[in-house]
CSV table of C-alpha atoms and ligand atoms in Angstrom, one decimal:
chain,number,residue,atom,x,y,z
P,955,UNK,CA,0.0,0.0,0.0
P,956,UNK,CA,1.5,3.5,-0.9
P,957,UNK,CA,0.0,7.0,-0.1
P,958,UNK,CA,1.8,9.8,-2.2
P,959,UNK,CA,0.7,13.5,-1.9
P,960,UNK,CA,1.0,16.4,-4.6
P,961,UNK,CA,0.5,19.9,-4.0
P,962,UNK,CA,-2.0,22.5,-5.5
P,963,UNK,CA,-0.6,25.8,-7.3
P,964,UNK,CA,-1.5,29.1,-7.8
P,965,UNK,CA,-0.8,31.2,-11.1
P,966,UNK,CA,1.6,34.0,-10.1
P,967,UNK,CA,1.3,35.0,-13.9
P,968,UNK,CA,0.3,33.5,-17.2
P,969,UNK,CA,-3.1,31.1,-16.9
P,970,UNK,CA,-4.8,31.0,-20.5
P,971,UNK,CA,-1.9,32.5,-22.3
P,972,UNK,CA,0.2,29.5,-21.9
P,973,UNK,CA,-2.2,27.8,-24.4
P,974,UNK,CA,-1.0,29.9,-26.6
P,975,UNK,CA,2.6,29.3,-26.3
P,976,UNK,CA,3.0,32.3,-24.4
P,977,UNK,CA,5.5,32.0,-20.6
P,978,UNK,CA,3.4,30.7,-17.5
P,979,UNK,CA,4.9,31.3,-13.8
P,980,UNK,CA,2.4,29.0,-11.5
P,981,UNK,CA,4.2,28.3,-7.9
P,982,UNK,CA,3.1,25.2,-5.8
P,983,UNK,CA,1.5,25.7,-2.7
P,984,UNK,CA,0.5,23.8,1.1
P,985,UNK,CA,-2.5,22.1,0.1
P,986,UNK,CA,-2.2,18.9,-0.8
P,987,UNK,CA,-3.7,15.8,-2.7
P,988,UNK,CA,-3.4,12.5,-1.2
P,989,UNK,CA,-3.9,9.7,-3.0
P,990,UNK,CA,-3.2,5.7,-1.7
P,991,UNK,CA,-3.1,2.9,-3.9
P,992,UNK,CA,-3.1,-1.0,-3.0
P,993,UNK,CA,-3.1,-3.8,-4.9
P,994,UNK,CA,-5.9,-5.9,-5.2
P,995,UNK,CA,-6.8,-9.8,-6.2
P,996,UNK,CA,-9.1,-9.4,-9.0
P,997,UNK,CA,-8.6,-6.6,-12.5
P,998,UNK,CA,-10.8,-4.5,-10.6
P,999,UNK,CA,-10.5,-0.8,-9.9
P,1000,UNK,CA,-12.2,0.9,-7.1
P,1001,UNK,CA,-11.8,4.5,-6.3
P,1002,UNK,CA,-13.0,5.6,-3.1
P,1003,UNK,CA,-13.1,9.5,-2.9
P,1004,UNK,CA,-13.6,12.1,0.1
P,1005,UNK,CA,-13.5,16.1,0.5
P,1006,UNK,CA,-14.3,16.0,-2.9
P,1007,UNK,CA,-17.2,18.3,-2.2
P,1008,UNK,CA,-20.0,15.0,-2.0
P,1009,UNK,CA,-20.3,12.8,0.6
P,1010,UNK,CA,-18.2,9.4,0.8
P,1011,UNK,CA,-18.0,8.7,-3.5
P,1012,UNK,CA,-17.4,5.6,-4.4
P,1013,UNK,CA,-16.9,4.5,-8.0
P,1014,UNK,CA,-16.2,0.6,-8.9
P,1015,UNK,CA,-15.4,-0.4,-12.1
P,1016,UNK,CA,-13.7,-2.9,-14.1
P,1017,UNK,CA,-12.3,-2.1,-17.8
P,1018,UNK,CA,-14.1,1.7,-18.9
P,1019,UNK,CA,-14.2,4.5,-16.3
P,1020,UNK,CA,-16.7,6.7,-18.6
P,1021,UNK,CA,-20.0,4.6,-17.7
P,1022,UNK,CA,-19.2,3.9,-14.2
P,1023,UNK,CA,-18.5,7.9,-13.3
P,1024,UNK,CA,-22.0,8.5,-15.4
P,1025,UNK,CA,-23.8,6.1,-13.3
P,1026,UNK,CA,-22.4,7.0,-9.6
P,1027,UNK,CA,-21.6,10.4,-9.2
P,1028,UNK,CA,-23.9,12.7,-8.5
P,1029,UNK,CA,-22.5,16.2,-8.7
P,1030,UNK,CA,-20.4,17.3,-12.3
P,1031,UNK,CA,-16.6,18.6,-10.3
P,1032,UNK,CA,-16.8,15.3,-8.5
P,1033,UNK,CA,-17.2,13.8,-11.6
P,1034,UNK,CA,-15.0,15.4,-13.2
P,1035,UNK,CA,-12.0,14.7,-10.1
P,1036,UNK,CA,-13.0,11.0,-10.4
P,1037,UNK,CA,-12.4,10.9,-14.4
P,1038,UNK,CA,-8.7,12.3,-13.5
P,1039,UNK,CA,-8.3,9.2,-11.2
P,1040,UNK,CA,-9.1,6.8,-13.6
P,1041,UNK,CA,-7.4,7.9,-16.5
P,1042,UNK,CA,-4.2,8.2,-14.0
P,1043,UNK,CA,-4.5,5.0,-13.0
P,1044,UNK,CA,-4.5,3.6,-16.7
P,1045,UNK,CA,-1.3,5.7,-17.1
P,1046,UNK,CA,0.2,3.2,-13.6
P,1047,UNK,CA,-0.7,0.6,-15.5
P,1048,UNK,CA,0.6,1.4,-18.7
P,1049,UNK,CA,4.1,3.0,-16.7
P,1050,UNK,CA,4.3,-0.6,-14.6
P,1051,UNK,CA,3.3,-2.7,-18.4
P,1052,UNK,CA,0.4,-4.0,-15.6
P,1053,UNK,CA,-2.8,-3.5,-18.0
P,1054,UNK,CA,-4.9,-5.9,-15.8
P,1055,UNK,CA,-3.9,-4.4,-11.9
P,1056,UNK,CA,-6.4,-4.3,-10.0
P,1057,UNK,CA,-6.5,-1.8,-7.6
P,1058,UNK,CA,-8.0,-0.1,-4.1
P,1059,UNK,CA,-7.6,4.2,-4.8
P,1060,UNK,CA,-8.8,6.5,-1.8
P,1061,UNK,CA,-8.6,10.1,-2.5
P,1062,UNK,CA,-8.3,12.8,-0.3
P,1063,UNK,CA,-7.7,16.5,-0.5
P,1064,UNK,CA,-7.6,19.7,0.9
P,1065,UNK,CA,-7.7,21.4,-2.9
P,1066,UNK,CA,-10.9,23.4,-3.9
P,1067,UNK,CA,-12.2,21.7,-7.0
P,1068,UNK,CA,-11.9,23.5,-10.3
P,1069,UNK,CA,-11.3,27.0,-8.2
P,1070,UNK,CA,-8.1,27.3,-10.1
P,1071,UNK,CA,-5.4,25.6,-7.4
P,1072,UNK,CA,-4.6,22.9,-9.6
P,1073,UNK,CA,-6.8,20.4,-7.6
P,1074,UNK,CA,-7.2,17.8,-10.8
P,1075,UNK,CA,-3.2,18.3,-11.5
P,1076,UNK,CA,-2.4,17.3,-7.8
P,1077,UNK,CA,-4.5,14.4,-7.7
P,1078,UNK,CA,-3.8,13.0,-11.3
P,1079,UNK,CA,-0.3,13.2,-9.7
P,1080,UNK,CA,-0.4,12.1,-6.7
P,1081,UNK,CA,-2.3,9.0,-8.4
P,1082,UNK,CA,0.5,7.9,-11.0
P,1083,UNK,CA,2.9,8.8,-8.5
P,1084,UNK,CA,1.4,6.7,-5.5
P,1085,UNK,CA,0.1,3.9,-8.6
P,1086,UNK,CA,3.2,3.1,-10.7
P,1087,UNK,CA,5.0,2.5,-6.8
P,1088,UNK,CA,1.7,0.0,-5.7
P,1089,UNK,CA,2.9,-1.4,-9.0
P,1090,UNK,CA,6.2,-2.0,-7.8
P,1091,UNK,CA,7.8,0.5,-10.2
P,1092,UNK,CA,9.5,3.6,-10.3
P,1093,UNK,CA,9.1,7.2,-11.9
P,1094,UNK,CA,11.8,10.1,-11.9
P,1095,UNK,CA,9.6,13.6,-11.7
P,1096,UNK,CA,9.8,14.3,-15.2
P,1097,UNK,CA,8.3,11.2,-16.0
P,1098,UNK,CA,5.4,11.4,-13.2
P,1099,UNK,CA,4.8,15.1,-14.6
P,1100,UNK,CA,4.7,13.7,-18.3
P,1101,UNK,CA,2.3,11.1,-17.5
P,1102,UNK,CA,0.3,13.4,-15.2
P,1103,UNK,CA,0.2,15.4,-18.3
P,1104,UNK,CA,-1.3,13.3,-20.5
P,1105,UNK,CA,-4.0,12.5,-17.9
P,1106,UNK,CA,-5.0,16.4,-18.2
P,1107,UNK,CA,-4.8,16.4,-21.7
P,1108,UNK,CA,-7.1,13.1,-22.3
P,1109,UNK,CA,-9.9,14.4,-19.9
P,1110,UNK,CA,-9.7,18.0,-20.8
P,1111,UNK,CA,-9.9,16.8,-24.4
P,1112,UNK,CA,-6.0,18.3,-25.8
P,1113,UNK,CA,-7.2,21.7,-23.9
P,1114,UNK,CA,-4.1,21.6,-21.2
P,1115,UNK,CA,-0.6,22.9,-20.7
P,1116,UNK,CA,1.8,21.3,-19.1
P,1117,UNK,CA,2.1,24.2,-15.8
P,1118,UNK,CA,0.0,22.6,-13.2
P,1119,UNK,CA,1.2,18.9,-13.7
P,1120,UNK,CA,4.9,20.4,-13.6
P,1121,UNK,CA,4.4,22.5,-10.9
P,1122,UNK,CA,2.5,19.9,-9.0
P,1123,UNK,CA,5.4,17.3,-9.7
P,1124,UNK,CA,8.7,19.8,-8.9
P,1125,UNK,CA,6.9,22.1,-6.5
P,1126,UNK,CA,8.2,25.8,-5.8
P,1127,UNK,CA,7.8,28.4,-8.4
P,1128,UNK,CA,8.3,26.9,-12.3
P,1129,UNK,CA,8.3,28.5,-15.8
P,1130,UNK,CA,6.9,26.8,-18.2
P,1131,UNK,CA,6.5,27.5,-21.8
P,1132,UNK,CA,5.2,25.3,-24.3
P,1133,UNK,CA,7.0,21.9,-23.6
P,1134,UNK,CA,9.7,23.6,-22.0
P,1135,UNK,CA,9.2,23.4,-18.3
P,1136,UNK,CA,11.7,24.6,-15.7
P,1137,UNK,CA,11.8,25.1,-11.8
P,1138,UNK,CA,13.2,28.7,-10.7
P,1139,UNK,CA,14.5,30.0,-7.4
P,1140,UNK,CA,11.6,30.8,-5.3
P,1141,UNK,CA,11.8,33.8,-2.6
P,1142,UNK,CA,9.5,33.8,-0.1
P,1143,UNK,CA,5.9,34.2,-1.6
P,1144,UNK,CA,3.5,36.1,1.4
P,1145,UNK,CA,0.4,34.2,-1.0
P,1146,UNK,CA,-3.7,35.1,0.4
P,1147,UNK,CA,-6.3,33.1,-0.7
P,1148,UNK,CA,-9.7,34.3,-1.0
P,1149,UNK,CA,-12.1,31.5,-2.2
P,1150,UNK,CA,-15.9,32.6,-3.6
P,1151,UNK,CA,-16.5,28.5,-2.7
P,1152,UNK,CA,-17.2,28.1,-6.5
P,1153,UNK,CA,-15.6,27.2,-9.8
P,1154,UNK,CA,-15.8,28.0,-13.2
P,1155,UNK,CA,-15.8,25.0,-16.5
P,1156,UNK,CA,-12.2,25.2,-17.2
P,1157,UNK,CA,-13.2,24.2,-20.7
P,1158,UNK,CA,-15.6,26.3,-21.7
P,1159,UNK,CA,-13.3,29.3,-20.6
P,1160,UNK,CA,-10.9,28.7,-22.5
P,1161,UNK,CA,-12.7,28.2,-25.6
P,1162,UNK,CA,-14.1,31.5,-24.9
P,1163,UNK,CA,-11.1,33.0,-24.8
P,1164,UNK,CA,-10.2,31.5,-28.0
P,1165,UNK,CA,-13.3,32.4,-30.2
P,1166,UNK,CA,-12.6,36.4,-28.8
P,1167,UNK,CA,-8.7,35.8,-30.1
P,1168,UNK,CA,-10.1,33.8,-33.2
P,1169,UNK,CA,-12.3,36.9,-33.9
P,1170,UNK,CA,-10.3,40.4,-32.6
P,1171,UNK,CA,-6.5,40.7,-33.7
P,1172,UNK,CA,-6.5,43.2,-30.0
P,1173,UNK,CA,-7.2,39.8,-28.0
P,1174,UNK,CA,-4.6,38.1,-29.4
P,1175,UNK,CA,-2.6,41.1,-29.0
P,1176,UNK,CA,-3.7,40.9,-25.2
P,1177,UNK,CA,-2.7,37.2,-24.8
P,1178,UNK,CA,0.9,38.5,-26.1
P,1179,UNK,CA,0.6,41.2,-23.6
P,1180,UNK,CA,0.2,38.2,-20.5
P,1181,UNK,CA,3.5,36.9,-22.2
P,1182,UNK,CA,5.5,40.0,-22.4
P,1183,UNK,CA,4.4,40.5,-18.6
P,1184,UNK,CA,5.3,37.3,-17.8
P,1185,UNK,CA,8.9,37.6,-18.9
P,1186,UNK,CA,9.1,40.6,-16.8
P,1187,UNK,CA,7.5,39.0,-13.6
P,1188,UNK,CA,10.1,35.9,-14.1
P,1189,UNK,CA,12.8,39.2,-13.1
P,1190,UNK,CA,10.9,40.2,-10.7
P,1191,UNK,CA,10.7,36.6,-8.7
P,1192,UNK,CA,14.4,36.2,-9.1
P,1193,UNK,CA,14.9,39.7,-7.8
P,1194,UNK,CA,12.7,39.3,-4.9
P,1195,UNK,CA,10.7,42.1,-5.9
P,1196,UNK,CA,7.0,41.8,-4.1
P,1197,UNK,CA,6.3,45.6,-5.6
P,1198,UNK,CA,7.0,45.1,-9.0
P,1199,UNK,CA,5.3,41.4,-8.7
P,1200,UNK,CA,1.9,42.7,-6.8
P,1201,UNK,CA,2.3,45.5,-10.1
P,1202,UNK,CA,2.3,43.2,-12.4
P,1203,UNK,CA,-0.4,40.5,-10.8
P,1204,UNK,CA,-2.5,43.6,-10.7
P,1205,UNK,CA,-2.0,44.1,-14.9
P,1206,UNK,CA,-2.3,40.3,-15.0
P,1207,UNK,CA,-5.7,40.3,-13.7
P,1208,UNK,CA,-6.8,43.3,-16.1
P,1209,UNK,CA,-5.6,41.9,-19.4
P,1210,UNK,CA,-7.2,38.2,-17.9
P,1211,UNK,CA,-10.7,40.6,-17.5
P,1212,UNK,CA,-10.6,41.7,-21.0
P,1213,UNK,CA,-10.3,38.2,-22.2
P,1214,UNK,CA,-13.1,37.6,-20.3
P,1215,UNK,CA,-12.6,35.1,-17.4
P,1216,UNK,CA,-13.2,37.3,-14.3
P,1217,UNK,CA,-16.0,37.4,-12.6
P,1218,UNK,CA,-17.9,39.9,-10.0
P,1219,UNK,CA,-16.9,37.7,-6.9
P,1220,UNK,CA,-13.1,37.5,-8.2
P,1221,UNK,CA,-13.3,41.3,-9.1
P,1222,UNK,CA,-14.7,42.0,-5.3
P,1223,UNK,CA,-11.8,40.1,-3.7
P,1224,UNK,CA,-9.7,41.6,-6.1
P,1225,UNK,CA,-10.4,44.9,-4.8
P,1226,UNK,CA,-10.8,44.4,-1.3
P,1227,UNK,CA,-6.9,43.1,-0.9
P,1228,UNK,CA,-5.8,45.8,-3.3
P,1229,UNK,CA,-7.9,48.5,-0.8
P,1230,UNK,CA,-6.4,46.3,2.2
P,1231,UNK,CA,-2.9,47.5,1.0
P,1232,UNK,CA,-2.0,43.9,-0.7
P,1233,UNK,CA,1.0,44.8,-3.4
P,1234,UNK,CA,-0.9,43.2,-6.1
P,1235,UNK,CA,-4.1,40.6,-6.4
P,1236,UNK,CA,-5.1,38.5,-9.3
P,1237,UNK,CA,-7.4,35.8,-10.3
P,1238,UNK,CA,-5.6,32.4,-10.3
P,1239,UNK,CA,-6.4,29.4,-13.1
P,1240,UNK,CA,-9.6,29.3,-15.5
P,1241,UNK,CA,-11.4,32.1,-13.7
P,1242,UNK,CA,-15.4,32.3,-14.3
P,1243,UNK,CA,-15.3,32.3,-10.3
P,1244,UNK,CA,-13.0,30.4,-7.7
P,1245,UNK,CA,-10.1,31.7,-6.5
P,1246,UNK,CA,-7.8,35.1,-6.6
P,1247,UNK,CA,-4.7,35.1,-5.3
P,1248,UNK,CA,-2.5,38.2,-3.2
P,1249,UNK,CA,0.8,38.8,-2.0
P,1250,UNK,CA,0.4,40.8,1.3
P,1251,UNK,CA,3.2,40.2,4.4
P,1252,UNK,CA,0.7,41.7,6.9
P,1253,UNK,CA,-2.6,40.5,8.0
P,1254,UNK,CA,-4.5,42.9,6.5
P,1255,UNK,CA,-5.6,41.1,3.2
P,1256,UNK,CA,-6.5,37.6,4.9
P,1257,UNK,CA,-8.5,39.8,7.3
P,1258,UNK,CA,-10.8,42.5,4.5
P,1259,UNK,CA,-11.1,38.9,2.8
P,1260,UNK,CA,-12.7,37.7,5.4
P,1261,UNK,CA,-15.0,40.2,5.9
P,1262,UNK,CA,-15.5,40.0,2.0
P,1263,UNK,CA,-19.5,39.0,1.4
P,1264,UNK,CA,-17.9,37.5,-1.7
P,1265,UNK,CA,-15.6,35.2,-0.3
P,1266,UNK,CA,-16.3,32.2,1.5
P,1267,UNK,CA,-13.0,31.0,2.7
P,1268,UNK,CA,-9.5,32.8,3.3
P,1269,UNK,CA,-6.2,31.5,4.1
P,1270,UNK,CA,-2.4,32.1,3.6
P,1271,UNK,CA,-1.1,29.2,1.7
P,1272,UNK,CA,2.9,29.4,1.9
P,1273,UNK,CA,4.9,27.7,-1.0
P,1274,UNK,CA,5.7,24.6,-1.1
P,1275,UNK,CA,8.7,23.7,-1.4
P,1276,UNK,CA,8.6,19.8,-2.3
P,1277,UNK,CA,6.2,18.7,-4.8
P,1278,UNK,CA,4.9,14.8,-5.6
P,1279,UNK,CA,6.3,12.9,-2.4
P,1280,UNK,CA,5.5,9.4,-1.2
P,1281,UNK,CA,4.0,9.6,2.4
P,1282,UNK,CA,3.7,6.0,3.5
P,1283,UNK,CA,4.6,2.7,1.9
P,1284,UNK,CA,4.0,-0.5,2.8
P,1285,UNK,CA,6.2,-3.5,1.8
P,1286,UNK,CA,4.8,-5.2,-1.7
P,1287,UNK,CA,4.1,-8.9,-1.4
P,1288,UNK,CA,7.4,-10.0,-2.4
P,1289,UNK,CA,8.8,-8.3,0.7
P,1290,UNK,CA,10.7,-5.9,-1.2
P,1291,UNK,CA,10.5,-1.7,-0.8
P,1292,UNK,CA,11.2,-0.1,-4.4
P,1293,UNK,CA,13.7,2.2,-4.3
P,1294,UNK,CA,14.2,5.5,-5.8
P,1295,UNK,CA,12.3,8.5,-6.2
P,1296,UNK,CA,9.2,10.3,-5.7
L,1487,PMV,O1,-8.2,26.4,-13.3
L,1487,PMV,P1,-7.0,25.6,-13.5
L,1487,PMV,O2,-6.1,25.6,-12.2
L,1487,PMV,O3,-7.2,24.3,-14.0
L,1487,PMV,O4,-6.1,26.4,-14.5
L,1487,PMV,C1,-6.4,26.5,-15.9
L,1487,PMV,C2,-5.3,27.2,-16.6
L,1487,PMV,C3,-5.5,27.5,-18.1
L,1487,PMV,O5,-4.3,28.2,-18.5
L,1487,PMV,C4,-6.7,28.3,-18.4
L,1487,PMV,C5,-5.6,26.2,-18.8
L,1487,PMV,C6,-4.3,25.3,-18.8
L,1487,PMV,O6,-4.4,24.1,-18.9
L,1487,PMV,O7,-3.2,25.9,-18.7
């Protein structure tokens, strides 16, 4: 039995543009997916999922995941969660060449879901990462972010970059770019949180920001605009500069407002850290509603956050450091511990 965690993210800078090829800056942070995998007798595969917003979700299945999720779940981000699951699981299989494995998953995570901290990227990691070790194989990060890759691109249907399953893999701040994904020196981040306790349909935002750079030349001048911002914020984190990164956050979440993916709940957290005295605050992920993100040292933003009408939960969520890791492992059958890492 193995129990590996992954931590969420938040976008510093760059959600939406990096479809586009454009620089993404998303840093990992202390919430965490943790995902346990045993072996079982049979080619069966049951996923047993909690703090996924519905009550005790239990999804058994043996060959497709796509009819069993239809038939069991009741609520659509649950669903959605439990789809990630399964499709990393065939990606354990596939990693360990064990196409038949049947397995036990339990899920469990502290990640808002679909709110933009990288709650399916966490747990589609933590599940390769926790199921190619049940298997009795082993994974170097690049690989568990790879295959936690092509999880994200199968259920979001080729609409995913590779930021979130990097991040979520290497942990700290990373830069990624297209394919090119690399970790960078990360300062200390003073990160709020404000959650409106929604989400938005990943999906269908970014299609709508597609169609609006499809149509006006000025949005795909505006997507550029979140890369050329980018770049500068990247100087800005290696400097240590929490002025010039809140100023730029604060222009992140404009250009990411003309594109369309704010909402009126973001927009009122937005302001209330930015009238708190917060150097910067920005929407983080897909947007539509879920979370913004602020850098403020002092208590002030957690606290007008709070008080918020908009926001349903605050909290500071400090960096983390390490991404994937394995928590506990029990000895395989054979008697032997694989070695190596996550
Ligand atoms: O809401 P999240 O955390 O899944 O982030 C989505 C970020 C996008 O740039 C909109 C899409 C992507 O895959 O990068």
């Amino acid at each position: 039995m193995v129990t590996a965690s992954a931590p969420g993210k938040v976008y510093l800078f760059g959600e939406h543009a990096v479809v586009y090829g454009e620089p993404a800056v998303p840093v990992a942070v202390e919430r965490r997916a943790r995902v346990t995998v045993e072996e079982r007798d049979d080619d069966r595969v049951r996923v047993e999922a909690e703090d996924l917003s519905v009550e005790g979700l239990v999804v058994e299945y043996e060959g497709d995941l796509a009819g069993a999720t239809e038939a069991a779940t009741p609520e659509r981000r649950a669903e959605a969660a439990t789809r990630y699951v399964g499709e990393a699981i065939a990606q354990a299989r596939d990693a360990a060449d064990r196409p038949e494995a049947g397995l036990d998953v339990r899920v469990e995570s502290d990640i808002p879901l679909g709110a933009g901290l990288g709650s399916s990227a966490a747990v589609s990691v933590a599940t390769v990462a926790a199921g190619v070790r049940a298997l009795g194989t082993d994974l170097d990060r690049p690989e568990v972010a790879d295959r936690a890759y092509r999880v994200e691109h199968t259920v979001q249907s080729g609409g995913a970059s590779r930021s979130d399953t990097f991040c979520s893999t290497m942990g700290g701040a990373v830069r990624v770019e297209g394919d090119d994904c690399t970790a960078l020196s990360t300062p200390d981040l003073p990160f709020v949180v404000g959650f409106d306790g929604g989400g938005g349909d990943t999906g269908e935002l970014v299609a709508g920001v597609r169609e609006l750079r499809d149509r006006y030349e000025f949005a795909a001048d505006t997507v550029h605009a979140i890369g050329d911002l980018v770049r500068r914020g990247v100087v800005a984190l290696e400097a240590g500069d929490h002025g010039e990164l809140g100023r730029l956050m604060d222009v992140d979440h404009g250009l990411l407002s003309a594109l369309g993916v704010s909402a009126r709940s973001l927009d009122a957290m937005v302001w209330a850290a930015r009238e708190a005295g917060a150097h910067g605050a920005k929407l983080t992920g897909a947007g539509g509603g879920g979370c913004v993100v602020a850098l403020d040292d002092s208590r002030a933003t957690l606290r007008a956050l709070e008080l918020t009408p908009e926001c349903e939960a605050a909290f500071r969520a400090p960096v983390a450091e390490e991404g994937v890791r394995i928590e506990t492992e029990s000895e395989t059958e054979d008697g032997s511990t694989p070695e190596g890492e996550p």
